[in-house]
PDB file of C-alpha atoms and ligand atoms in Angstrom:
ATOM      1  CA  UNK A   1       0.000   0.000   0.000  1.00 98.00           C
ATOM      2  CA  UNK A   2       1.173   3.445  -0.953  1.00 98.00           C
ATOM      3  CA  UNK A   3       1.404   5.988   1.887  1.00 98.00           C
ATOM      4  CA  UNK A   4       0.652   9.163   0.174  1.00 98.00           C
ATOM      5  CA  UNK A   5       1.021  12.797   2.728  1.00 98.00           C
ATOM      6  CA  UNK A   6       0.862  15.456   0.309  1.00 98.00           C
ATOM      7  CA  UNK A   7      -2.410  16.318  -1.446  1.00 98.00           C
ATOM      8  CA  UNK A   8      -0.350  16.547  -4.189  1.00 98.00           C
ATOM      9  CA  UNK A   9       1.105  13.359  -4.285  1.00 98.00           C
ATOM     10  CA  UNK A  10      -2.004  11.795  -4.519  1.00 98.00           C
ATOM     11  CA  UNK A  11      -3.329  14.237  -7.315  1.00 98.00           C
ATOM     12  CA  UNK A  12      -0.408  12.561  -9.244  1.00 97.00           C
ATOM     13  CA  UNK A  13      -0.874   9.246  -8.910  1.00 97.00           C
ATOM     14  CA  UNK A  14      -4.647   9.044  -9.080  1.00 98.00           C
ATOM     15  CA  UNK A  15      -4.294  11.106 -12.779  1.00 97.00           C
ATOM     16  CA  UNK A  16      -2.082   8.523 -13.912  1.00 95.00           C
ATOM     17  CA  UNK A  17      -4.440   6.120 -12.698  1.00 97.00           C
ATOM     18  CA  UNK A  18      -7.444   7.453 -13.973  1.00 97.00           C
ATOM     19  CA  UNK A  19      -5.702   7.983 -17.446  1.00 97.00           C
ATOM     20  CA  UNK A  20      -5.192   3.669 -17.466  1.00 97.00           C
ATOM     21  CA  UNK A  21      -9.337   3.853 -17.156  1.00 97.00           C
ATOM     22  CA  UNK A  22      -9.622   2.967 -13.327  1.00 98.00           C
ATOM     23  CA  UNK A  23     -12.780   2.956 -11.152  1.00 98.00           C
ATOM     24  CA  UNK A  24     -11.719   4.914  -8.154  1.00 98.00           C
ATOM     25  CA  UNK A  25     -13.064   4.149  -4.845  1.00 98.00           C
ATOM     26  CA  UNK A  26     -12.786   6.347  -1.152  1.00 99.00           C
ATOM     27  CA  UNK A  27     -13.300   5.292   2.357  1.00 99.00           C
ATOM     28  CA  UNK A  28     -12.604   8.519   4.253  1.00 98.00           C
ATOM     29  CA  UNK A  29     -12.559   7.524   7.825  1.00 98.00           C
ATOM     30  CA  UNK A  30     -10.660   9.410  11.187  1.00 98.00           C
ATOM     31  CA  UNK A  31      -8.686   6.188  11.937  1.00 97.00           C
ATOM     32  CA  UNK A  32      -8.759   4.120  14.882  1.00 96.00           C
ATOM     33  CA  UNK A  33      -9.934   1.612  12.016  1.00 98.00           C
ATOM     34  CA  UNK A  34     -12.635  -1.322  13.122  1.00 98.00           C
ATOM     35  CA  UNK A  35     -14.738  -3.662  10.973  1.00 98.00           C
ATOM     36  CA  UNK A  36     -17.300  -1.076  10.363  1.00 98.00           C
ATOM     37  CA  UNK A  37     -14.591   0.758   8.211  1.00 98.00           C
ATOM     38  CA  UNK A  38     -13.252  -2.411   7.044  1.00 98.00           C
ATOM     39  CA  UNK A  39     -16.898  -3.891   5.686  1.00 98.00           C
ATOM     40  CA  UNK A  40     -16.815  -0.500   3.986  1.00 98.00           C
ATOM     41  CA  UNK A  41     -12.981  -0.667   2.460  1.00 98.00           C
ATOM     42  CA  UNK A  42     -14.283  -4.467   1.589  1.00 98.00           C
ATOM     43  CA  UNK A  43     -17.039  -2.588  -0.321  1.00 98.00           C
ATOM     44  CA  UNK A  44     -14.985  -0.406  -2.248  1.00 98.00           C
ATOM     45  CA  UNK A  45     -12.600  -3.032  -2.886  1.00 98.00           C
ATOM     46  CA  UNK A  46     -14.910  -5.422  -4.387  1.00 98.00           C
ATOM     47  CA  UNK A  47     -16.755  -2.173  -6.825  1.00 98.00           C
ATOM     48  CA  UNK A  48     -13.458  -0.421  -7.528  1.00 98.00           C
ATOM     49  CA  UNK A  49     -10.253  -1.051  -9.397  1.00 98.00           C
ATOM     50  CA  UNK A  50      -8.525   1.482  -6.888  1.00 98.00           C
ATOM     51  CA  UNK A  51      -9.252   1.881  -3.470  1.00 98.00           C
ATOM     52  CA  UNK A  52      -8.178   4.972  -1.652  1.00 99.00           C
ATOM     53  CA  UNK A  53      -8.599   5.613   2.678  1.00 99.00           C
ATOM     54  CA  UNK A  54      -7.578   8.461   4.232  1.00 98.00           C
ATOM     55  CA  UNK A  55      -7.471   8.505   7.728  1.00 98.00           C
ATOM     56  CA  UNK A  56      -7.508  12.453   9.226  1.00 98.00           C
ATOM     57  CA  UNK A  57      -8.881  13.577  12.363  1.00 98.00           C
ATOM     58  CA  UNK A  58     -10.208  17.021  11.321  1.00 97.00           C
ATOM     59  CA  UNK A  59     -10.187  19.413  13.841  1.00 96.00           C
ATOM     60  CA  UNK A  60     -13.302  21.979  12.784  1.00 94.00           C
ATOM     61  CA  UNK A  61     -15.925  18.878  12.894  1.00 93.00           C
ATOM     62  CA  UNK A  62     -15.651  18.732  16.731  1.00 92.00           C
ATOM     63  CA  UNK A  63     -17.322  21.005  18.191  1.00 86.00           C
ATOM     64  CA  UNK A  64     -15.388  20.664  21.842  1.00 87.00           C
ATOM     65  CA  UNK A  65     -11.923  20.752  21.789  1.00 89.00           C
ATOM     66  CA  UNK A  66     -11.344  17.946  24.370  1.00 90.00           C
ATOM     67  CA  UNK A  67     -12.931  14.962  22.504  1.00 88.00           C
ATOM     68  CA  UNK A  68     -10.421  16.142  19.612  1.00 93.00           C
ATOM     69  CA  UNK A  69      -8.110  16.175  22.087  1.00 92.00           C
ATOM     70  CA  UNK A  70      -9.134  12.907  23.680  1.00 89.00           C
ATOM     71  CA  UNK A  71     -10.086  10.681  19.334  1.00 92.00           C
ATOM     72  CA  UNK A  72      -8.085   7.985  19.868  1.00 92.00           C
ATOM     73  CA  UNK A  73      -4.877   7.336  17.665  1.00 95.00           C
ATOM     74  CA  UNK A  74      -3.963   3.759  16.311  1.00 96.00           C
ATOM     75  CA  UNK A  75      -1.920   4.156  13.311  1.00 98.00           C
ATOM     76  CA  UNK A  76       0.405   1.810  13.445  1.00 98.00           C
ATOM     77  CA  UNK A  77      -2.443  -0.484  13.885  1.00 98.00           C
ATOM     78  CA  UNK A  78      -4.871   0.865  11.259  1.00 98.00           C
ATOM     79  CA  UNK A  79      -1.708   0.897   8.347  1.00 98.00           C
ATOM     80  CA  UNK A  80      -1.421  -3.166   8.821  1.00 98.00           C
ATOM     81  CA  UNK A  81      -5.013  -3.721   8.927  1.00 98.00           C
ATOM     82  CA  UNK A  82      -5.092  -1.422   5.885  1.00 98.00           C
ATOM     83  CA  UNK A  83      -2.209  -3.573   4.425  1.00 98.00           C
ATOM     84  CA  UNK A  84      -4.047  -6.830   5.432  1.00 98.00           C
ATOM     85  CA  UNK A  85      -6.659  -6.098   3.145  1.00 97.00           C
ATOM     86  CA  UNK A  86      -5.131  -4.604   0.575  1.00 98.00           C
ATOM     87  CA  UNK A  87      -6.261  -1.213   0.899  1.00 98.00           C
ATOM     88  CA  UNK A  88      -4.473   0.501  -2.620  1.00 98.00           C
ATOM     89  CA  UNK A  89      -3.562   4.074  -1.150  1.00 98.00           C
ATOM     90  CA  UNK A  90      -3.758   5.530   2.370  1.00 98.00           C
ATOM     91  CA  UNK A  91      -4.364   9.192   2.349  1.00 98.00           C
ATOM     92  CA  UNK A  92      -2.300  10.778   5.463  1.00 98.00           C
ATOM     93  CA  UNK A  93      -2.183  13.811   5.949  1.00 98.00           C
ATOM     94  CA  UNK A  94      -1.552  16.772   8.239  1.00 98.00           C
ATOM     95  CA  UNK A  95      -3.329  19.308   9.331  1.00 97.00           C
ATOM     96  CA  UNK A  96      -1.082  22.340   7.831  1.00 97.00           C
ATOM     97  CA  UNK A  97      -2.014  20.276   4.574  1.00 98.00           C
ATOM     98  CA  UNK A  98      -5.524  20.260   4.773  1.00 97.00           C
ATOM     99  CA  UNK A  99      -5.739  23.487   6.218  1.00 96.00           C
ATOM    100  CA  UNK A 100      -2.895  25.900   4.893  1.00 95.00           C
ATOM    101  CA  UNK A 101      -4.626  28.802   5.308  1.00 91.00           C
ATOM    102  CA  UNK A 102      -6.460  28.079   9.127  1.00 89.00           C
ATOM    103  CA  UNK A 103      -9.721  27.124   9.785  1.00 87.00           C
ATOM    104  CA  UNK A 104     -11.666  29.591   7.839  1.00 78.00           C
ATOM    105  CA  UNK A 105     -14.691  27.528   6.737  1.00 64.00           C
ATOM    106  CA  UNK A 106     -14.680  27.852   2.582  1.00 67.00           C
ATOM    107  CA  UNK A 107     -17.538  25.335   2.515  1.00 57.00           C
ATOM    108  CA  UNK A 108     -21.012  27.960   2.490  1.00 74.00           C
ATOM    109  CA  UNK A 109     -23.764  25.205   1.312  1.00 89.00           C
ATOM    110  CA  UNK A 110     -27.016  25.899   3.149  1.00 93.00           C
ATOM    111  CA  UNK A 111     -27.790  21.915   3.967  1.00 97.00           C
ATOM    112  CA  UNK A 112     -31.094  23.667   5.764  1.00 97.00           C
ATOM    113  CA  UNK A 113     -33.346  21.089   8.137  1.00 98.00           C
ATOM    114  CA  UNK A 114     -31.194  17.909   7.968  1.00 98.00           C
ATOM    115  CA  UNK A 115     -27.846  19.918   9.134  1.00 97.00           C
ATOM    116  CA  UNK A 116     -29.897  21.469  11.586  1.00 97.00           C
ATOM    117  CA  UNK A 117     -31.564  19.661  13.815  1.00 98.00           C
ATOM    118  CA  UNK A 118     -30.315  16.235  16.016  1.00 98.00           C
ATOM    119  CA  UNK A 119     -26.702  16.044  15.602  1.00 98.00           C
ATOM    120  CA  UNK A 120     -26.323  19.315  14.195  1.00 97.00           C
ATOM    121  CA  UNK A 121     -28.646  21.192  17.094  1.00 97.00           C
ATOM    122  CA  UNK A 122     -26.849  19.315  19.742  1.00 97.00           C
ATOM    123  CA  UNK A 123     -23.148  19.726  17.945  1.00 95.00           C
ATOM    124  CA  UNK A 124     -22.754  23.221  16.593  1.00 93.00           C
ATOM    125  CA  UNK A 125     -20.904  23.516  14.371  1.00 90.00           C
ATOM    126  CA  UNK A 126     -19.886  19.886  13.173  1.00 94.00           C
ATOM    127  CA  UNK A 127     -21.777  19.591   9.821  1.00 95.00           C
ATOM    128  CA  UNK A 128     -19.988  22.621   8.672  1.00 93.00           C
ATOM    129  CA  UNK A 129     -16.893  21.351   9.655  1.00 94.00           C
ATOM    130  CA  UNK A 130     -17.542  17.575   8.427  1.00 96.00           C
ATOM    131  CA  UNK A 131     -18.764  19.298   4.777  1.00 96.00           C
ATOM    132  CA  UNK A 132     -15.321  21.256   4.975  1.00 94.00           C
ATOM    133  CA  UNK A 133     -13.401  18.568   5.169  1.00 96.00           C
ATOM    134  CA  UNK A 134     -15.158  15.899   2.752  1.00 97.00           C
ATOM    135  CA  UNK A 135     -15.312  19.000   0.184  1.00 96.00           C
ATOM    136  CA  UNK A 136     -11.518  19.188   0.389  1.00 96.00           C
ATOM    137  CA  UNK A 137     -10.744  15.393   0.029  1.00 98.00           C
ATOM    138  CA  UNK A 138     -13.200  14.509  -2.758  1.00 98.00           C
ATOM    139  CA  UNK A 139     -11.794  17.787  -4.871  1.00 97.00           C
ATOM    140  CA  UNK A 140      -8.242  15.623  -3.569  1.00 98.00           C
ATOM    141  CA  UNK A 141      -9.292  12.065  -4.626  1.00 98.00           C
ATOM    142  CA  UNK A 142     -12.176  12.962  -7.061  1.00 98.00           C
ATOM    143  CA  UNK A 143     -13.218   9.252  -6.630  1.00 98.00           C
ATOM    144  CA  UNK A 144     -16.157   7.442  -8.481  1.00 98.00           C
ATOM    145  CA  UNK A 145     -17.686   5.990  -5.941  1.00 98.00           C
ATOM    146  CA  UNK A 146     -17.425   6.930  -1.928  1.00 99.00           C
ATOM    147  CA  UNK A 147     -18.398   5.114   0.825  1.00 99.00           C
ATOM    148  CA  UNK A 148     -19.775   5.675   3.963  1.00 98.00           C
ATOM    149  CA  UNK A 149     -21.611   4.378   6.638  1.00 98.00           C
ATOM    150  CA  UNK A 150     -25.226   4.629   7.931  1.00 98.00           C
ATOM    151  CA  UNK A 151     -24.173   4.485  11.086  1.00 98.00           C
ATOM    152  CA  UNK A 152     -23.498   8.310  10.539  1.00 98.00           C
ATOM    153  CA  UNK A 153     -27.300   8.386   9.313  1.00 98.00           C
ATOM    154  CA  UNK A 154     -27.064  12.546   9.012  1.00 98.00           C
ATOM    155  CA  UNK A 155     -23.602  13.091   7.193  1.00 98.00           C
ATOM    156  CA  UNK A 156     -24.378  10.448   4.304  1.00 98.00           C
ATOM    157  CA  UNK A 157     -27.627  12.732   3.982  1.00 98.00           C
ATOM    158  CA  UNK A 158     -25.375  15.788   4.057  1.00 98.00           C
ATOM    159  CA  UNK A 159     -22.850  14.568   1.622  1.00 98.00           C
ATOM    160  CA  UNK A 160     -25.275  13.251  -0.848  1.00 98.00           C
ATOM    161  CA  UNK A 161     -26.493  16.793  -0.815  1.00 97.00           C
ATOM    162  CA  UNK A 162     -23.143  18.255  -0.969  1.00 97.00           C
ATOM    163  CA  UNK A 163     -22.527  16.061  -4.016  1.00 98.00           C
ATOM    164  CA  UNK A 164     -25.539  17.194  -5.728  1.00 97.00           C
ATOM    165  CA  UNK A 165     -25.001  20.876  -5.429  1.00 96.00           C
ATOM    166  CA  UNK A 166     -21.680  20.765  -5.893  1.00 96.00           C
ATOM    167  CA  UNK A 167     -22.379  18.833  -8.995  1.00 97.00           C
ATOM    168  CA  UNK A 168     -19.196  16.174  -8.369  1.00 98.00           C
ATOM    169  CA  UNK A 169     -19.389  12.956 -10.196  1.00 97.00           C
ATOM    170  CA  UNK A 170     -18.872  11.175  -7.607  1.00 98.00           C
ATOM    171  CA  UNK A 171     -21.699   8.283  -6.662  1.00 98.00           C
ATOM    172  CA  UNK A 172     -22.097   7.944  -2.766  1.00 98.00           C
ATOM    173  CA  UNK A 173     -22.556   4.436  -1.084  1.00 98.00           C
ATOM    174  CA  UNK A 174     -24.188   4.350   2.115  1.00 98.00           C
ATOM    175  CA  UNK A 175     -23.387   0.770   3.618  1.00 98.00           C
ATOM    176  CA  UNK A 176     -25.024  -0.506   6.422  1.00 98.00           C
ATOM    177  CA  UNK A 177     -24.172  -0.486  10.225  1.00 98.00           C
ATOM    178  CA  UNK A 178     -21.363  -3.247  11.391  1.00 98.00           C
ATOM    179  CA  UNK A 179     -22.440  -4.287  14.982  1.00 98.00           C
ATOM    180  CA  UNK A 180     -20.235  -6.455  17.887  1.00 98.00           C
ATOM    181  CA  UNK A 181     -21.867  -9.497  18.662  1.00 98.00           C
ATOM    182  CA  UNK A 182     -24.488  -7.936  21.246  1.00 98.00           C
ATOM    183  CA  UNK A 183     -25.597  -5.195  19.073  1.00 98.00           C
ATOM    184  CA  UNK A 184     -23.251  -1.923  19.792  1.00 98.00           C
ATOM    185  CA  UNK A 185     -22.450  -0.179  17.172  1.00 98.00           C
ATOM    186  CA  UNK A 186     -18.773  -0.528  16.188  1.00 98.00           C
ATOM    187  CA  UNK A 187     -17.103   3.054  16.451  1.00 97.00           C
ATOM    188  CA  UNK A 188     -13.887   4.197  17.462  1.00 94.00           C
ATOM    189  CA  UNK A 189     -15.567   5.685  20.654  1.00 94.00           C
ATOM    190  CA  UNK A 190     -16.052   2.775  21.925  1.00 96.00           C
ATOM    191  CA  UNK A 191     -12.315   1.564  23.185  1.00 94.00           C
ATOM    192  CA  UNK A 192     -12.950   4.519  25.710  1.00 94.00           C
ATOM    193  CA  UNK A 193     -15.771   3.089  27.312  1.00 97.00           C
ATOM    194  CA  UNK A 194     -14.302   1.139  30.615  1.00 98.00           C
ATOM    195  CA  UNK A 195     -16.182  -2.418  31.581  1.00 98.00           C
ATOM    196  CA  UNK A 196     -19.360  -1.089  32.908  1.00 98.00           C
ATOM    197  CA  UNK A 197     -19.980   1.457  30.690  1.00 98.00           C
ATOM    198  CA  UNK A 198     -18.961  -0.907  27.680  1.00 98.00           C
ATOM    199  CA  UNK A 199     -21.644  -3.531  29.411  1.00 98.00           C
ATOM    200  CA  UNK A 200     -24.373  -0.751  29.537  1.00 98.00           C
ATOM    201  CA  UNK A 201     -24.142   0.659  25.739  1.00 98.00           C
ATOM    202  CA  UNK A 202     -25.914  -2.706  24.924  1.00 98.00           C
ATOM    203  CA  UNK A 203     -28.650  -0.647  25.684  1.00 98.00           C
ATOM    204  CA  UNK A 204     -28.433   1.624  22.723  1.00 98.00           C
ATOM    205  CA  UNK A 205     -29.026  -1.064  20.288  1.00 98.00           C
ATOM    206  CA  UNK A 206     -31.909  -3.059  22.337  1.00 98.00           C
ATOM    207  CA  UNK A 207     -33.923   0.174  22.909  1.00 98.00           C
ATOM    208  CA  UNK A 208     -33.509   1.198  19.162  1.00 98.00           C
ATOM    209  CA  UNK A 209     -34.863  -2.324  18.018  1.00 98.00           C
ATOM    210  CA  UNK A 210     -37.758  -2.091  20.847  1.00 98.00           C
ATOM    211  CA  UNK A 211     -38.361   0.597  18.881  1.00 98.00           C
ATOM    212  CA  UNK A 212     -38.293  -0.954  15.295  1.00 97.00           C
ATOM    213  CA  UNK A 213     -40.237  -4.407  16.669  1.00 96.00           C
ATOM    214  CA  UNK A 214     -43.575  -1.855  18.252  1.00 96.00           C
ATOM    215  CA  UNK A 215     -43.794   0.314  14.970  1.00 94.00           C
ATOM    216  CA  UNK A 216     -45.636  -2.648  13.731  1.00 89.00           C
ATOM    217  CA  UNK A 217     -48.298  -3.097  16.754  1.00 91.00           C
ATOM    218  CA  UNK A 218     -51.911  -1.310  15.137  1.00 90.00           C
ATOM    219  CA  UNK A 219     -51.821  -0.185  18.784  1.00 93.00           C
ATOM    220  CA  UNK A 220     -48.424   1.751  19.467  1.00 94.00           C
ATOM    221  CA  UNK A 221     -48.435   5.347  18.330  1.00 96.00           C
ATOM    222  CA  UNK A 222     -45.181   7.219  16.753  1.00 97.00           C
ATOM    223  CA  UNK A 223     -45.358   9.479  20.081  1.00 97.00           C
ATOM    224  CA  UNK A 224     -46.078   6.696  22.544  1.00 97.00           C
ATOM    225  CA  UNK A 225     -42.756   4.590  20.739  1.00 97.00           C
ATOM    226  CA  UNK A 226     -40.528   7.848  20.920  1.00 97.00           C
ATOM    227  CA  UNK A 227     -41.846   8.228  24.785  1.00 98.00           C
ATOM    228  CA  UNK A 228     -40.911   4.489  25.663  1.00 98.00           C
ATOM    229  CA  UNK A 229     -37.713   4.930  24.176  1.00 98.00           C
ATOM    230  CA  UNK A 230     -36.835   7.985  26.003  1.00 98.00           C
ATOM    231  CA  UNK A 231     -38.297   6.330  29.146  1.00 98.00           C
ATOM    232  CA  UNK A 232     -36.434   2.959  28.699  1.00 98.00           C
ATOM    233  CA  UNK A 233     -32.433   4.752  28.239  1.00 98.00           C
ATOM    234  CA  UNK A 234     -33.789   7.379  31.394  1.00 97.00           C
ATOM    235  CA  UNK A 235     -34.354   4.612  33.264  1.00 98.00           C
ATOM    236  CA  UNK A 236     -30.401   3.728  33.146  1.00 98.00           C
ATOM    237  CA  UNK A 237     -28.910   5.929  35.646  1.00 97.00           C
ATOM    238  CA  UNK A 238     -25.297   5.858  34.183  1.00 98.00           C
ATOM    239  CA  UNK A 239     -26.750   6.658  30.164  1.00 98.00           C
ATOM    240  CA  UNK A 240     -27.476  10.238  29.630  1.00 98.00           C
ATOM    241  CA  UNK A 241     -29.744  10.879  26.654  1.00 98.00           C
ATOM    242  CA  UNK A 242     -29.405  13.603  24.209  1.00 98.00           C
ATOM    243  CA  UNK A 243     -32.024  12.904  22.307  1.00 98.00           C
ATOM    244  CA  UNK A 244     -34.395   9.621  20.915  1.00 98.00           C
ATOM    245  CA  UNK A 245     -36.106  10.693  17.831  1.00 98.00           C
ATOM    246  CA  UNK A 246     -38.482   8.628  15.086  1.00 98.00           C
ATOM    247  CA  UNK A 247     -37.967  11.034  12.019  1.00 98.00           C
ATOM    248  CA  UNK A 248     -38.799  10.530   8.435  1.00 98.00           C
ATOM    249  CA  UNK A 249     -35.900   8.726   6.937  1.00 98.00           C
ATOM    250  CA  UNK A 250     -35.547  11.133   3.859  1.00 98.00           C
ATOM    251  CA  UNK A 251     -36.070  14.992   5.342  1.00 98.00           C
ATOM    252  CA  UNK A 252     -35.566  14.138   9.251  1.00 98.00           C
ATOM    253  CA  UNK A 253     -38.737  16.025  10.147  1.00 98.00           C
ATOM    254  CA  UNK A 254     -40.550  14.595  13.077  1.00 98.00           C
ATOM    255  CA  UNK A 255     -42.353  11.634  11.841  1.00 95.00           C
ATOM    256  CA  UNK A 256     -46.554  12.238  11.259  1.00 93.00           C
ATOM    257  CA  UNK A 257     -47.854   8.944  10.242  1.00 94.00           C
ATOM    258  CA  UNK A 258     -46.080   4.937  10.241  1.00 95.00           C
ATOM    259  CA  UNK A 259     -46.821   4.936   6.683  1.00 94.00           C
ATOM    260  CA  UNK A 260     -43.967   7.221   6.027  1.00 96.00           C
ATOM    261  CA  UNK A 261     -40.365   5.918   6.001  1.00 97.00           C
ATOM    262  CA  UNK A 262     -38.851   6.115   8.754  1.00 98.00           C
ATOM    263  CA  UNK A 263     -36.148   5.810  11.319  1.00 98.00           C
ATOM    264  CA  UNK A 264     -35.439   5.989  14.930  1.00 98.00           C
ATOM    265  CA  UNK A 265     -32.346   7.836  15.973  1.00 98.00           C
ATOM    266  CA  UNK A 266     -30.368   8.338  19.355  1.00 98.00           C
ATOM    267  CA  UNK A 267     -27.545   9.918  20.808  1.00 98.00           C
ATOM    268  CA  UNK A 268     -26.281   8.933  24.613  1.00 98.00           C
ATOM    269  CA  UNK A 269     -23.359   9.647  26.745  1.00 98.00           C
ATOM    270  CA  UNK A 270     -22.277   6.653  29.005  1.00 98.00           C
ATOM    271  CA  UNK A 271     -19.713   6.976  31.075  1.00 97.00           C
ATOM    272  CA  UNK A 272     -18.432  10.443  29.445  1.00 94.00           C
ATOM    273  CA  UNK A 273     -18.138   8.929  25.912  1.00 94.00           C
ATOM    274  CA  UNK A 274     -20.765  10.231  23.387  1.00 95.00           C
ATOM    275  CA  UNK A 275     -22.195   7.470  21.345  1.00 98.00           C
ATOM    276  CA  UNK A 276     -24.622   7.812  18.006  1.00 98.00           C
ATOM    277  CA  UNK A 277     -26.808   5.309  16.678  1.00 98.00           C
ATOM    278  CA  UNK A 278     -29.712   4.706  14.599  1.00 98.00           C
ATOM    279  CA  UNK A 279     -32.006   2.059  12.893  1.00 98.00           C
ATOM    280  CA  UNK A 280     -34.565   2.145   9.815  1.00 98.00           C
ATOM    281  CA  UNK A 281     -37.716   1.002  10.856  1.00 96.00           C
ATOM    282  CA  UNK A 282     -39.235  -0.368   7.934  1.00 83.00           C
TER     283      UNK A 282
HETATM  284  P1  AMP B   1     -15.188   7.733  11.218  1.00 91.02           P
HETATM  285  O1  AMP B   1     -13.799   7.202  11.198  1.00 91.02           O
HETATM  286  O2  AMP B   1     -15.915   7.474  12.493  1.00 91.02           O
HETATM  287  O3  AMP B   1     -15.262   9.166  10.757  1.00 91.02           O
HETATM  288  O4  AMP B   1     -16.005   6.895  10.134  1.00 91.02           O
HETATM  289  C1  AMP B   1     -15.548   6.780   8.816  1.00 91.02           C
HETATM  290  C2  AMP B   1     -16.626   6.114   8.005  1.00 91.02           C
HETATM  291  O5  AMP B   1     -16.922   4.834   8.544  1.00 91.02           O
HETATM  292  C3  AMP B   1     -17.955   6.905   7.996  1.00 91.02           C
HETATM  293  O6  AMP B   1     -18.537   6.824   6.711  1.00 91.02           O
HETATM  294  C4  AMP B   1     -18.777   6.143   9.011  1.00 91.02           C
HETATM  295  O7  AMP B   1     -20.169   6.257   8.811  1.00 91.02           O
HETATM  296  C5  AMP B   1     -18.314   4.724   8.780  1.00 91.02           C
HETATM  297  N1  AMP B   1     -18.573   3.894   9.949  1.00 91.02           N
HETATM  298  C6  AMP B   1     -18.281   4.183  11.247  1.00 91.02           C
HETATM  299  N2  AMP B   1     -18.724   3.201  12.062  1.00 91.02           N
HETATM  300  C7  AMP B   1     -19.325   2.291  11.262  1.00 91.02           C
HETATM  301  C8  AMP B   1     -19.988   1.044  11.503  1.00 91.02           C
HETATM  302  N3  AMP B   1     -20.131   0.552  12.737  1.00 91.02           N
HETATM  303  N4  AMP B   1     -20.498   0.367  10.446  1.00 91.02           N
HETATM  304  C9  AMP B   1     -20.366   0.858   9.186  1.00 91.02           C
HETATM  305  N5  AMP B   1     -19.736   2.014   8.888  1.00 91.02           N
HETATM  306  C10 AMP B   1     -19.231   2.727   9.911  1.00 91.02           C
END
């Protein structure tokens, strides 16, 4: 695998590349890399002649400067898993590279309601910073296809829309959620959980698919769901909940009627570690 640091670097290569007629796939990820990234590298690997990750922890998506100071760093770790599965090119690099000019946010896309609310009402901020950031490295990588998870349920709608009015080529894949064995979401938060919190985010994942299983009782109402939901993580002492929403899956507005598509999204803290996660519920 080719180690690329320099934006420019990687402009070269990919043009040469792209002039033999390769299908260019991206996984952009922020390291720490589990098999939620890998099922997604496996993706692109499997749909693209080239696969590209880059793994950069960007600075203007968090919106509190101690979890950036806290995201966990593994890359000795994530280059040999990377290797392992013959990733093609990992994208490195720094933050002076990214950002030579500071933090000024070029990116000035109105997303509107989906950037707004959830995530983005309870992390100012982020969505900007996210759209920054994945601007910058598709413009970098200008890849066919890109991949990302549904586990980030809000940024794959944000990026799709950032892809359509920035009128890139590029085709996004949203891939589905990789879960450990008991149901948690896989997410580089997680190795910051100690035992008891680690034991309790099994909770996350149970209550969301309580959730999913009484959306199809005639006698459970959208409201009365959203209310046991809320009730059912309150009830936890240790699991602080931000928020427990059933939204329509395409706009995020609060969901009217079970006829509409929809899906049930939550994010907790447990034992100071902030964990998102989400579930379609038809
Ligand atoms: P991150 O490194 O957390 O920024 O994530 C990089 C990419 O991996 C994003 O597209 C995420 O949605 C995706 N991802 C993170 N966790 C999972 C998971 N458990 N299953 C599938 N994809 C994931």
């Amino acid at each position: 695998m080719l180690i690329l640091k320099k934006i420019k670097d990687v402009e070269n290569h990919l043009k040469s590349l792209v002039n033999q007629g390769k299908i260019i796939g991206f996984v952009p990820t922020m390291g720490v890399l589990h098999e939620g990234h890998i099922s997604l590298l496996r993706k692109s690997e499997a749909a693209c002649e080239v696969t590209v990750c880059s793994i950069f922890v960007n600075p203007t998506q968090f919106n509190e400067k101690t979890d950036y100071d806290k995201y966990p760093n593994t890359i000795d770790k994530d280059i040999e898993k990377l290797n392992d599965i013959g990733c093609d090119i990992l994208f490195l690099p720094s933050v002076k590279e990214m950002y030579p000019q500071g933090f000024a946010n070029e990116v000035r896309i109105d997303f509107g309601f989906i950037a707004e609310t959830l995530e983005g009402e309870h992390r100012p901020g982020h969505f900007n910073g996210m759209a920054q950031i994945v601007e910058k490295l598709l413009r970098v990588v200008n890849p066919d296809k890109l991949f990302m998870g549904q586990k980030d349920y809000q940024q794959q709608l944000i990026v799709n829309e950032l892809i359509n009015k920035r009128k890139l080529k590029t085709r996004l894949i949203v891939c589905p959620t990789t879960r450990e064995k008991d149901g948690l979401a896989m997410s580089s938060r997680n190795i910051r959980l100690d035992d008891a919190s680690r034991k309790l985010a099994v909770e996350i994942s149970r209550t969301l698919k309580g959730a999913k299983a009484a959306i199809h009782h005639p006698s459970s109402s959208i409201f009365q769901i959203q209310e046991w939901g809320r009730k059912r993580l309150s009830d936890f002492k240790d699991i602080e909940t931000e928020y427990f929403e059933i939204r329509n899956a395409k706009t995020l507005k609060p969901a009217k009627s079970k006829s509409e598509n929809l899906i049930v999204l939550t994010a907790v803290k447990i034992g100071g570690v902030r964990l998102i996660d989400n579930m379609l519920m038809s």
